[in-house]
Coordinates of C-alpha atoms in Angstrom, one line a residue:
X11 CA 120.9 103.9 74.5
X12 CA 117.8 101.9 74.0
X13 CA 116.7 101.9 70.5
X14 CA 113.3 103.8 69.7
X15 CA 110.5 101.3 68.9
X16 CA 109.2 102.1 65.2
X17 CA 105.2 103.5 65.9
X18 CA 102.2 102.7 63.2
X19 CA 99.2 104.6 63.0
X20 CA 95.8 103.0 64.5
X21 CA 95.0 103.2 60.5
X22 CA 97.4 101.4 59.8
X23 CA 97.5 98.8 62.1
X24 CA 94.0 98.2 61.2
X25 CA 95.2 97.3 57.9
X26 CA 97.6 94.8 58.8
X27 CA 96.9 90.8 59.1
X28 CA 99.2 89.3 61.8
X29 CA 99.8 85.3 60.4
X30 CA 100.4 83.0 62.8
X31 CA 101.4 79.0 62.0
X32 CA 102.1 76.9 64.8
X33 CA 100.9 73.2 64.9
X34 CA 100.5 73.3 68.7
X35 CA 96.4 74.8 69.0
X36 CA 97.1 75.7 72.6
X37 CA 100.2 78.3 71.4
X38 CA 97.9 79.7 68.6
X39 CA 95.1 80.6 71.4
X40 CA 97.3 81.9 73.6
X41 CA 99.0 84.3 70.9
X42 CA 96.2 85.2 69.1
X43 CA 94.5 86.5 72.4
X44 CA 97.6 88.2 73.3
X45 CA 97.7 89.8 69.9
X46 CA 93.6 90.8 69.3
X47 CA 94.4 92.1 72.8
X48 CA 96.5 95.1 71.1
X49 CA 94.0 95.5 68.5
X50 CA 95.7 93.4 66.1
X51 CA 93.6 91.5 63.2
X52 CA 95.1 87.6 63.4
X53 CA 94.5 84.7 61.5
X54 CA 96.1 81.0 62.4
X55 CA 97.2 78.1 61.0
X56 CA 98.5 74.7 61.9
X57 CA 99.9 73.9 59.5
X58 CA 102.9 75.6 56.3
X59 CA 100.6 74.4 53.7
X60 CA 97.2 75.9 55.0
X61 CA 99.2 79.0 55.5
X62 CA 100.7 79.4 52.1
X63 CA 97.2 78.7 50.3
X64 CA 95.7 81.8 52.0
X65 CA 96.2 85.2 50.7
X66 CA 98.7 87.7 51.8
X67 CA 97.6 90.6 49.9
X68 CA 96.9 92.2 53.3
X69 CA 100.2 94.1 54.7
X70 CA 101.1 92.1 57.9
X71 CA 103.9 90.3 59.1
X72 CA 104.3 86.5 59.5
X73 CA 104.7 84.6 62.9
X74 CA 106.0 81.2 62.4
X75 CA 107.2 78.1 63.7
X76 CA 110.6 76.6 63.2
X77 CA 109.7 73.2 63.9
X78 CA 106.4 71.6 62.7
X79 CA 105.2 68.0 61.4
X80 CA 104.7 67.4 57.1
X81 CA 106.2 71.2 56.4
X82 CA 108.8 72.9 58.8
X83 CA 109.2 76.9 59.1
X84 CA 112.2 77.0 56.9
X85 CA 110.3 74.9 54.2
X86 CA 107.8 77.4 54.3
X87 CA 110.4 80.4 54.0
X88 CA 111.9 78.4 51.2
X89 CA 108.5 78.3 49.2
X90 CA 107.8 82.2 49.8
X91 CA 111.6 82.9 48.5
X92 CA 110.8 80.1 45.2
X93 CA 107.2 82.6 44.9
X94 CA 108.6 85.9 45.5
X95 CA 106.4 86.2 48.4
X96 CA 108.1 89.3 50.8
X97 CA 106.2 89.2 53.8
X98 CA 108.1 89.6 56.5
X99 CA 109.0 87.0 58.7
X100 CA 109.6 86.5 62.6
X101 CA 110.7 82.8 63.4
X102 CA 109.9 81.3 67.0
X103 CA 112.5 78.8 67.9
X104 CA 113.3 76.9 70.8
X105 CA 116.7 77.3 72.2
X106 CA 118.4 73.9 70.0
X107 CA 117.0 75.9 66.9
X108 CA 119.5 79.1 66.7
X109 CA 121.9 77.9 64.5
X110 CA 118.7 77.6 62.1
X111 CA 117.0 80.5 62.9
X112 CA 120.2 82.8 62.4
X113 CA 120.5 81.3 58.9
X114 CA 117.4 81.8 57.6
X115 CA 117.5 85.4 59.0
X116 CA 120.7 85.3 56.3
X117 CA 117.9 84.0 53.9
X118 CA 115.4 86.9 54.4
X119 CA 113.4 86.4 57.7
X120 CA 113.2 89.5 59.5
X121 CA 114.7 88.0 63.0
X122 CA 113.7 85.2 65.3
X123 CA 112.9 84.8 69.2
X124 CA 113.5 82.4 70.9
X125 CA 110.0 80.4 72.3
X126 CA 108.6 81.3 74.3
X127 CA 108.9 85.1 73.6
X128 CA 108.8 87.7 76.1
X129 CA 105.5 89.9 75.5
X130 CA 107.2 93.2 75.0
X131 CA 109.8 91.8 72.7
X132 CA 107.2 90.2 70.6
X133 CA 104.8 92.8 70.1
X134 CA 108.1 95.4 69.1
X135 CA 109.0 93.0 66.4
X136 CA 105.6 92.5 65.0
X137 CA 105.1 96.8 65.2
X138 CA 108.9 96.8 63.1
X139 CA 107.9 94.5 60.6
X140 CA 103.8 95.7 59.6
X141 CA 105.7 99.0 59.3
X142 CA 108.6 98.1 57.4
X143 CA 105.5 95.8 54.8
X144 CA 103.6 99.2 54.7
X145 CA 106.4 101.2 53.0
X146 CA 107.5 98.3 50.8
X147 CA 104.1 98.3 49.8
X148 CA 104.1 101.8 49.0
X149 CA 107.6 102.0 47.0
X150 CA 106.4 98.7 44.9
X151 CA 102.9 100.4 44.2
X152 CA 104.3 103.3 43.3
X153 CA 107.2 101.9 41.0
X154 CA 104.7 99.6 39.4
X155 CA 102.7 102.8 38.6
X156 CA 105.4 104.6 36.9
X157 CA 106.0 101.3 35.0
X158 CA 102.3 101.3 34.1
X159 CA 102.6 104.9 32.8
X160 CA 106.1 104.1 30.9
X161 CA 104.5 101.5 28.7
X162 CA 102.0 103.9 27.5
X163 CA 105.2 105.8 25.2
X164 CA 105.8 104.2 22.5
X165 CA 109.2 102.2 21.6
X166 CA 110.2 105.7 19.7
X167 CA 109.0 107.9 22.9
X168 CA 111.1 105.9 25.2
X169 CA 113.9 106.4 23.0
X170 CA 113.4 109.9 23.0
X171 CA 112.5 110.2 27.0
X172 CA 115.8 108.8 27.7
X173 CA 117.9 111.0 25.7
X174 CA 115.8 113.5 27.0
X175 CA 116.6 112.6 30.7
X176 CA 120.4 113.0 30.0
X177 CA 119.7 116.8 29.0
X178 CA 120.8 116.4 25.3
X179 CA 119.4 119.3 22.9
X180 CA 116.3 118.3 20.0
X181 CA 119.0 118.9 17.5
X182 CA 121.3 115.9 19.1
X183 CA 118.3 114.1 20.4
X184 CA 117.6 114.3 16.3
X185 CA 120.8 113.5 15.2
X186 CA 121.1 110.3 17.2
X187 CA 118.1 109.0 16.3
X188 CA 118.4 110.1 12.5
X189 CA 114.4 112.0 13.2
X190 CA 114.0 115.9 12.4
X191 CA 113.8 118.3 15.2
X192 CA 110.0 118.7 14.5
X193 CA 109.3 115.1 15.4
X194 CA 111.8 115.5 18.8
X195 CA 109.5 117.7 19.3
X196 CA 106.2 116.2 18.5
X197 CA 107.8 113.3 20.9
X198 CA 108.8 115.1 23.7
X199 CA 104.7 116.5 23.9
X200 CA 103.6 113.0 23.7
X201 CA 106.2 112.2 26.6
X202 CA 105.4 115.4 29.1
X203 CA 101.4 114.3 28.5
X204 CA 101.7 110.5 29.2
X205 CA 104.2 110.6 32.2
X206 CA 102.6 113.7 33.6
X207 CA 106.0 115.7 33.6
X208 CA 106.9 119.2 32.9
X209 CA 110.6 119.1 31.8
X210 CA 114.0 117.3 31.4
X211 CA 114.5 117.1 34.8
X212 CA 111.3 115.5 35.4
X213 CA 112.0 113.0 33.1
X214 CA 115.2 111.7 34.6
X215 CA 113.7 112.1 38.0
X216 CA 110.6 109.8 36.5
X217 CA 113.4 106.9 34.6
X218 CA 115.4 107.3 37.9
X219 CA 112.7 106.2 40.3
X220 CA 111.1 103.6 38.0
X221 CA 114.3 102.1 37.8
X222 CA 115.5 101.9 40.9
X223 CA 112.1 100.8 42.3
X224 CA 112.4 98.0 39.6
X225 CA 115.3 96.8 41.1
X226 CA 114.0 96.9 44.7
X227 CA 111.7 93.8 43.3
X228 CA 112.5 90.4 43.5

């Protein structure tokens, strides 16, 4: 059973940058009229290092070269890992490249095909990997936000919204933290107002997501 190819709204796909670094001019013309063809935004570069001085703030994906002169493809994937850069990657290699391209898939690249690639095949990938950015993007900007909202409680009100979170009673929330019940209390106000939550149960759901987006990050 063939595998259903991921689809991305025309919104969304306006968003995205496709980068593409190849030092041969001729295979950057050819791609990026293939790719503006199906309404993708592209930008090139012929070289690693002009690459990694743009920005990639732009969801996308990353088109790149195994072999180039001054900085080769897996350099280039080595500097992105060394900046925490997580765009995704699709390698182009020629056949005597596999054994490369397979590890630095192990390294993080998204896959590689083999040059050059076969129109359908190319266009699938880069459609997988804008989508997959989007909704990394998405988690992360979302996490960060509950971050951003956590650091508003004070050292005492995190305290507190963690016990909280495990369901414990003011009395024992008090007792633990050697407070009286009336400034539990007065916490747990403070807590509801700044994370924009109702209840106990919000609160863990609110630590639980923060957290586990946290760890998502590099």
């Amino acid at each position: 059973m063939t595998a259903e190819i991921p689809k991305i709204s025309p919104e969304a796909k306006g968003r995205c940058i496709i980068r593409l670094v190849d030092d041969d001019p001729s295979v950057l013309r050819a791609l990026r009229a293939f790719l503006t063809m199906d309404d993708w935004q592209v930008e090139c570069y012929e070289s690693g290092k002009d690459f990694l001085a743009s920005s990639l703030e732009a969801p996308g994906c990353l088109v790149l070269d195994m072999r180039m002169p001054g900085m080769t493809g897996i350099e280039v994937q080595e500097e992105m890992i060394r900046r925490g850069e997580r765009l995704p990657i699709i390698f182009l290699s020629a056949h005597g490249d596999i054994e490369l391209a397979v590890d630095a898939v192990k390294r993080g690249a998204r896959t590689f095909l083999v040059k050059p690639p076969k129109p359908g095949k190319l266009l699938s990938e880069i459609e997988s990997a804008c989508s997959a950015d989007i909704e990394r993007r998405k988690i992360e900007a979302y996490g960060e936000s509950l971050e951003r909202l956590w650091n508003t409680l004070t050292a005492a009100e995190q305290e507190v919204a963690r016990l909280v979170a495990k369901g414990l009673p003011n009395s024992t929330i008090g007792s633990i933290l050697n407070i009286s019940e009336r400034t539990v209390r007065s916490h747990k106000a403070e807590i509801y107002g700044k994370l924009d939550v109702a209840n106990a149960v919000e609160t863990a759901d609110f630590i639980r997501d923060m957290e586990a987006s946290a760890e998502k990050r590099p």
